Amino acid sequence: IDHGVTLAQQVAQYVDEHAPLELVMQPQLASVLFRFRPQQLATADDATIALLNQRIGDALLESGRANVGVTEFNGVTCLKLTLLNPTVNLDDVKVLLDLVESTAQPLLTA
């Protein structure tokens, strides 16, 4: 459990410093809530960003490459990582976050 909590804090710091990802809240235990919000959608309304993030989660699940949760926090639709695997490290999660970004790119033009 300690590993998951520590990793969640590391991931949150990475997300907070890594545009176009946006940290939605500080981690609670081993969960990180974030959303993809690229610069070209900086002025987009919350409904547009919510739909994009829902589509990212759906596309990742449908592809079989990752299961990133989609949830809502204080009315904000976001993606959720639950970091409970003791063998996962920050570099592994960075690969997953890169996958989130690469999955989002074609959705921006659709």
CSV table of N, CA and C in Angstrom, one decimal:
chain,number,residue,atom,x,y,z
A,1,ILE,N,0.8,-1.2,0.0
A,1,ILE,CA,0.0,0.0,0.0
A,1,ILE,C,0.9,1.2,0.0
A,2,ASP,N,1.9,1.2,0.8
A,2,ASP,CA,2.8,2.4,0.8
A,2,ASP,C,3.4,2.7,-0.5
A,3,HIS,N,3.8,1.6,-1.3
A,3,HIS,CA,4.3,1.8,-2.6
A,3,HIS,C,3.3,2.6,-3.5
A,4,GLY,N,2.0,2.1,-3.4
A,4,GLY,CA,1.0,2.8,-4.3
A,4,GLY,C,0.8,4.2,-3.9
A,5,VAL,N,0.8,4.5,-2.6
A,5,VAL,CA,0.6,5.9,-2.2
A,5,VAL,C,1.8,6.8,-2.6
A,6,THR,N,3.0,6.3,-2.5
A,6,THR,CA,4.2,7.0,-2.9
A,6,THR,C,4.2,7.2,-4.4
A,7,LEU,N,3.9,6.1,-5.2
A,7,LEU,CA,3.8,6.2,-6.6
A,7,LEU,C,2.8,7.2,-7.1
A,8,ALA,N,1.6,7.2,-6.4
A,8,ALA,CA,0.6,8.2,-6.8
A,8,ALA,C,1.0,9.6,-6.6
A,9,GLN,N,1.8,9.9,-5.6
A,9,GLN,CA,2.3,11.2,-5.3
A,9,GLN,C,3.3,11.6,-6.4
A,10,GLN,N,4.2,10.6,-6.8
A,10,GLN,CA,5.1,10.9,-7.9
A,10,GLN,C,4.4,11.1,-9.2
A,11,VAL,N,3.4,10.3,-9.5
A,11,VAL,CA,2.7,10.5,-10.8
A,11,VAL,C,1.9,11.8,-10.8
A,12,ALA,N,1.4,12.2,-9.6
A,12,ALA,CA,0.7,13.5,-9.6
A,12,ALA,C,1.6,14.7,-9.8
A,13,GLN,N,2.8,14.6,-9.3
A,13,GLN,CA,3.8,15.6,-9.5
A,13,GLN,C,4.2,15.7,-11.0
A,14,TYR,N,4.4,14.5,-11.6
A,14,TYR,CA,4.7,14.4,-13.0
A,14,TYR,C,3.6,15.0,-13.9
A,15,VAL,N,2.3,14.6,-13.6
A,15,VAL,CA,1.2,15.2,-14.3
A,15,VAL,C,1.1,16.7,-14.2
A,16,ASP,N,1.3,17.1,-13.0
A,16,ASP,CA,1.2,18.6,-12.7
A,16,ASP,C,2.2,19.4,-13.5
A,17,GLU,N,3.3,18.8,-13.8
A,17,GLU,CA,4.4,19.5,-14.5
A,17,GLU,C,4.4,19.2,-16.0
A,18,HIS,N,3.5,18.3,-16.5
A,18,HIS,CA,3.5,17.8,-17.8
A,18,HIS,C,2.3,18.2,-18.6
A,19,ALA,N,2.4,19.3,-19.3
A,19,ALA,CA,1.3,19.7,-20.2
A,19,ALA,C,1.4,18.7,-21.4
A,20,PRO,N,0.3,18.3,-21.9
A,20,PRO,CA,-1.1,18.8,-21.8
A,20,PRO,C,-2.0,18.1,-20.8
A,21,LEU,N,-1.3,17.4,-19.8
A,21,LEU,CA,-2.1,16.8,-18.7
A,21,LEU,C,-2.4,17.8,-17.6
A,22,GLU,N,-3.5,17.6,-17.0
A,22,GLU,CA,-3.9,18.5,-15.9
A,22,GLU,C,-4.3,17.7,-14.7
A,23,LEU,N,-3.7,17.9,-13.6
A,23,LEU,CA,-4.0,17.2,-12.3
A,23,LEU,C,-5.4,17.8,-11.8
A,24,VAL,N,-6.3,16.9,-11.6
A,24,VAL,CA,-7.7,17.4,-11.1
A,24,VAL,C,-7.7,17.5,-9.6
A,25,MET,N,-7.0,16.7,-8.9
A,25,MET,CA,-6.9,16.8,-7.4
A,25,MET,C,-5.7,16.0,-7.0
A,26,GLN,N,-5.2,16.4,-5.8
A,26,GLN,CA,-4.1,15.7,-5.2
A,26,GLN,C,-4.5,14.2,-4.9
A,27,PRO,N,-3.6,13.3,-5.1
A,27,PRO,CA,-4.0,11.9,-4.9
A,27,PRO,C,-4.5,11.5,-3.5
A,28,GLN,N,-5.5,10.7,-3.6
A,28,GLN,CA,-6.0,10.1,-2.4
A,28,GLN,C,-5.6,8.6,-2.4
A,29,LEU,N,-4.8,8.2,-1.4
A,29,LEU,CA,-4.2,6.9,-1.4
A,29,LEU,C,-3.5,6.6,-2.6
A,30,ALA,N,-3.9,5.6,-3.4
A,30,ALA,CA,-3.1,5.2,-4.6
A,30,ALA,C,-3.9,5.6,-5.9
A,31,SER,N,-4.7,6.6,-5.9
A,31,SER,CA,-5.5,7.0,-7.1
A,31,SER,C,-5.0,8.4,-7.5
A,32,VAL,N,-4.9,8.6,-8.8
A,32,VAL,CA,-4.6,9.9,-9.4
A,32,VAL,C,-5.6,10.2,-10.4
A,33,LEU,N,-6.3,11.4,-10.2
A,33,LEU,CA,-7.3,11.9,-11.1
A,33,LEU,C,-6.7,13.1,-11.9
A,34,PHE,N,-6.8,12.9,-13.3
A,34,PHE,CA,-6.2,13.9,-14.2
A,34,PHE,C,-7.0,13.9,-15.4
A,35,ARG,N,-6.8,14.9,-16.3
A,35,ARG,CA,-7.4,14.9,-17.6
A,35,ARG,C,-6.5,15.4,-18.6
A,36,PHE,N,-6.8,15.1,-19.8
A,36,PHE,CA,-6.0,15.6,-21.0
A,36,PHE,C,-6.7,16.9,-21.4
A,37,ARG,N,-5.9,17.9,-21.4
A,37,ARG,CA,-6.4,19.2,-21.8
A,37,ARG,C,-5.3,19.9,-22.6
A,38,PRO,N,-5.3,19.7,-24.0
A,38,PRO,CA,-4.2,20.3,-24.8
A,38,PRO,C,-4.4,21.8,-25.0
A,39,GLN,N,-3.3,22.4,-25.3
A,39,GLN,CA,-3.2,23.9,-25.5
A,39,GLN,C,-4.3,24.3,-26.5
A,40,GLN,N,-4.5,23.6,-27.6
A,40,GLN,CA,-5.5,24.0,-28.6
A,40,GLN,C,-6.9,24.0,-28.0
A,41,LEU,N,-7.2,23.4,-26.9
A,41,LEU,CA,-8.5,23.4,-26.3
A,41,LEU,C,-8.5,24.2,-24.9
A,42,ALA,N,-7.5,25.1,-24.8
A,42,ALA,CA,-7.4,25.8,-23.5
A,42,ALA,C,-8.6,26.6,-23.2
A,43,THR,N,-9.3,27.1,-24.2
A,43,THR,CA,-10.5,27.9,-24.0
A,43,THR,C,-11.8,27.1,-24.2
A,44,ALA,N,-11.7,25.8,-24.4
A,44,ALA,CA,-12.9,25.0,-24.6
A,44,ALA,C,-13.7,24.9,-23.3
A,45,ASP,N,-15.0,24.7,-23.5
A,45,ASP,CA,-15.8,24.5,-22.3
A,45,ASP,C,-15.6,23.1,-21.7
A,46,ASP,N,-16.1,23.0,-20.4
A,46,ASP,CA,-15.9,21.8,-19.7
A,46,ASP,C,-16.5,20.6,-20.4
A,47,ALA,N,-17.6,20.8,-21.0
A,47,ALA,CA,-18.3,19.7,-21.7
A,47,ALA,C,-17.5,19.1,-22.8
A,48,THR,N,-16.8,20.0,-23.6
A,48,THR,CA,-15.9,19.5,-24.6
A,48,THR,C,-14.7,18.7,-24.1
A,49,ILE,N,-14.1,19.2,-23.0
A,49,ILE,CA,-13.0,18.5,-22.4
A,49,ILE,C,-13.5,17.2,-21.8
A,50,ALA,N,-14.7,17.2,-21.2
A,50,ALA,CA,-15.2,16.0,-20.6
A,50,ALA,C,-15.4,14.9,-21.7
A,51,LEU,N,-16.0,15.3,-22.8
A,51,LEU,CA,-16.3,14.3,-23.9
A,51,LEU,C,-14.9,13.8,-24.4
A,52,LEU,N,-13.9,14.6,-24.6
A,52,LEU,CA,-12.6,14.2,-25.1
A,52,LEU,C,-12.1,13.1,-24.1
A,53,ASN,N,-12.1,13.4,-22.8
A,53,ASN,CA,-11.5,12.5,-21.9
A,53,ASN,C,-12.3,11.2,-21.8
A,54,GLN,N,-13.6,11.2,-21.9
A,54,GLN,CA,-14.4,10.0,-22.0
A,54,GLN,C,-14.0,9.2,-23.2
A,55,ARG,N,-13.9,9.9,-24.3
A,55,ARG,CA,-13.5,9.2,-25.6
A,55,ARG,C,-12.1,8.6,-25.5
A,56,ILE,N,-11.2,9.2,-24.8
A,56,ILE,CA,-9.8,8.7,-24.6
A,56,ILE,C,-9.9,7.4,-23.8
A,57,GLY,N,-10.6,7.4,-22.7
A,57,GLY,CA,-10.8,6.2,-21.8
A,57,GLY,C,-11.5,5.1,-22.6
A,58,ASP,N,-12.5,5.4,-23.4
A,58,ASP,CA,-13.2,4.4,-24.2
A,58,ASP,C,-12.3,3.8,-25.3
A,59,ALA,N,-11.5,4.7,-25.9
A,59,ALA,CA,-10.6,4.2,-27.0
A,59,ALA,C,-9.5,3.3,-26.4
A,60,LEU,N,-9.0,3.6,-25.3
A,60,LEU,CA,-7.9,2.8,-24.6
A,60,LEU,C,-8.5,1.4,-24.3
A,61,LEU,N,-9.7,1.4,-23.7
A,61,LEU,CA,-10.3,0.2,-23.3
A,61,LEU,C,-10.6,-0.7,-24.5
A,62,GLU,N,-11.2,0.0,-25.5
A,62,GLU,CA,-11.5,-0.8,-26.8
A,62,GLU,C,-10.3,-1.4,-27.5
A,63,SER,N,-9.2,-0.6,-27.4
A,63,SER,CA,-8.0,-1.1,-28.1
A,63,SER,C,-7.4,-2.3,-27.3
A,64,GLY,N,-7.7,-2.5,-26.1
A,64,GLY,CA,-7.1,-3.5,-25.3
A,64,GLY,C,-5.7,-3.2,-24.7
A,65,ARG,N,-5.3,-1.9,-25.0
A,65,ARG,CA,-3.9,-1.5,-24.6
A,65,ARG,C,-3.9,-1.1,-23.1
A,66,ALA,N,-5.0,-0.5,-22.6
A,66,ALA,CA,-5.0,0.0,-21.2
A,66,ALA,C,-6.4,0.1,-20.7
A,67,ASN,N,-6.6,0.1,-19.4
A,67,ASN,CA,-7.8,0.3,-18.8
A,67,ASN,C,-7.6,1.5,-17.9
A,68,VAL,N,-7.9,2.7,-18.4
A,68,VAL,CA,-7.8,3.9,-17.6
A,68,VAL,C,-9.2,4.3,-17.2
A,69,GLY,N,-9.5,4.4,-16.0
A,69,GLY,CA,-10.9,4.7,-15.6
A,69,GLY,C,-11.3,6.1,-16.0
A,70,VAL,N,-12.6,6.2,-16.1
A,70,VAL,CA,-13.2,7.6,-16.3
A,70,VAL,C,-14.1,7.8,-15.2
A,71,THR,N,-14.0,8.9,-14.5
A,71,THR,CA,-14.8,9.2,-13.3
A,71,THR,C,-15.1,10.7,-13.3
A,72,GLU,N,-15.8,11.1,-12.3
A,72,GLU,CA,-16.1,12.5,-12.1
A,72,GLU,C,-15.8,13.0,-10.7
A,73,PHE,N,-15.2,14.1,-10.6
A,73,PHE,CA,-14.9,14.7,-9.3
A,73,PHE,C,-15.3,16.2,-9.3
A,74,ASN,N,-16.2,16.5,-8.4
A,74,ASN,CA,-16.7,17.9,-8.4
A,74,ASN,C,-17.2,18.4,-9.7
A,75,GLY,N,-17.8,17.6,-10.5
A,75,GLY,CA,-18.4,17.9,-11.7
A,75,GLY,C,-17.4,17.9,-12.9
A,76,VAL,N,-16.2,17.5,-12.6
A,76,VAL,CA,-15.1,17.4,-13.7
A,76,VAL,C,-14.9,16.0,-14.1
A,77,THR,N,-15.2,15.7,-15.4
A,77,THR,CA,-14.9,14.4,-15.9
A,77,THR,C,-13.4,14.2,-16.1
A,78,CYS,N,-12.9,13.1,-15.6
A,78,CYS,CA,-11.4,13.0,-15.6
A,78,CYS,C,-11.1,11.5,-15.7
A,79,LEU,N,-9.8,11.3,-16.0
A,79,LEU,CA,-9.2,9.9,-16.1
A,79,LEU,C,-8.7,9.6,-14.7
A,80,LYS,N,-8.7,8.3,-14.4
A,80,LYS,CA,-8.3,7.8,-13.1
A,80,LYS,C,-7.3,6.7,-13.2
A,81,LEU,N,-6.2,6.8,-12.6
A,81,LEU,CA,-5.2,5.7,-12.4
A,81,LEU,C,-5.3,5.2,-11.0
A,82,THR,N,-5.4,3.9,-10.8
A,82,THR,CA,-5.3,3.3,-9.5
A,82,THR,C,-4.1,2.5,-9.5
A,83,LEU,N,-3.1,2.9,-8.7
A,83,LEU,CA,-1.8,2.3,-8.7
A,83,LEU,C,-1.6,1.4,-7.6
A,84,LEU,N,-2.0,0.1,-7.7
A,84,LEU,CA,-1.9,-0.9,-6.7
A,84,LEU,C,-0.9,-2.0,-6.9
A,85,ASN,N,-0.4,-2.1,-8.2
A,85,ASN,CA,0.6,-3.1,-8.5
A,85,ASN,C,1.9,-2.8,-7.9
A,86,PRO,N,2.5,-3.6,-7.0
A,86,PRO,CA,3.8,-3.2,-6.4
A,86,PRO,C,5.0,-3.3,-7.3
A,87,THR,N,4.8,-3.8,-8.5
A,87,THR,CA,5.9,-3.9,-9.5
A,87,THR,C,6.0,-2.8,-10.4
A,88,VAL,N,5.0,-1.9,-10.4
A,88,VAL,CA,4.9,-0.8,-11.4
A,88,VAL,C,5.7,0.4,-10.8
A,89,ASN,N,6.4,1.1,-11.6
A,89,ASN,CA,7.2,2.3,-11.2
A,89,ASN,C,6.8,3.5,-12.0
A,90,LEU,N,7.4,4.6,-11.7
A,90,LEU,CA,7.1,5.9,-12.4
A,90,LEU,C,7.3,5.8,-13.9
A,91,ASP,N,8.4,5.2,-14.3
A,91,ASP,CA,8.7,5.0,-15.7
A,91,ASP,C,7.6,4.3,-16.4
A,92,ASP,N,7.0,3.2,-15.8
A,92,ASP,CA,5.9,2.5,-16.4
A,92,ASP,C,4.7,3.3,-16.6
A,93,VAL,N,4.4,4.2,-15.6
A,93,VAL,CA,3.2,5.0,-15.6
A,93,VAL,C,3.5,6.1,-16.7
A,94,LYS,N,4.7,6.6,-16.9
A,94,LYS,CA,5.0,7.6,-17.9
A,94,LYS,C,4.6,7.0,-19.3
A,95,VAL,N,5.0,5.7,-19.5
A,95,VAL,CA,4.6,5.1,-20.8
A,95,VAL,C,3.1,5.1,-20.9
A,96,LEU,N,2.4,4.8,-19.9
A,96,LEU,CA,0.9,4.8,-20.0
A,96,LEU,C,0.4,6.2,-20.3
A,97,LEU,N,1.0,7.2,-19.6
A,97,LEU,CA,0.5,8.6,-19.9
A,97,LEU,C,0.9,9.0,-21.3
A,98,ASP,N,2.0,8.5,-21.8
A,98,ASP,CA,2.3,8.8,-23.3
A,98,ASP,C,1.2,8.1,-24.1
A,99,LEU,N,0.8,7.0,-23.8
A,99,LEU,CA,-0.3,6.3,-24.5
A,99,LEU,C,-1.6,7.1,-24.5
A,100,VAL,N,-1.9,7.7,-23.3
A,100,VAL,CA,-3.1,8.5,-23.2
A,100,VAL,C,-3.0,9.7,-24.2
A,101,GLU,N,-1.8,10.3,-24.3
A,101,GLU,CA,-1.6,11.4,-25.2
A,101,GLU,C,-1.7,11.0,-26.6
A,102,SER,N,-1.1,9.9,-27.0
A,102,SER,CA,-1.1,9.5,-28.4
A,102,SER,C,-2.5,9.0,-28.8
A,103,THR,N,-3.2,8.5,-27.9
A,103,THR,CA,-4.6,8.1,-28.2
A,103,THR,C,-5.5,9.3,-28.4
A,104,ALA,N,-5.2,10.3,-27.7
A,104,ALA,CA,-6.0,11.6,-27.8
A,104,ALA,C,-5.8,12.3,-29.1
A,105,GLN,N,-4.6,12.2,-29.6
A,105,GLN,CA,-4.3,13.1,-30.8
A,105,GLN,C,-5.2,12.8,-32.0
A,106,PRO,N,-5.5,11.6,-32.4
A,106,PRO,CA,-6.5,11.5,-33.5
A,106,PRO,C,-7.9,11.9,-33.1
A,107,LEU,N,-8.2,11.9,-31.8
A,107,LEU,CA,-9.5,12.2,-31.4
A,107,LEU,C,-9.7,13.8,-31.5
A,108,LEU,N,-8.6,14.5,-31.5
A,108,LEU,CA,-8.7,16.0,-31.6
A,108,LEU,C,-9.2,16.4,-33.0
A,109,THR,N,-8.9,15.6,-33.9
A,109,THR,CA,-9.2,16.0,-35.3
A,109,THR,C,-10.5,15.3,-35.8
A,110,ALA,N,-11.0,14.4,-35.0
A,110,ALA,CA,-12.2,13.7,-35.4
A,110,ALA,C,-13.5,14.5,-35.2
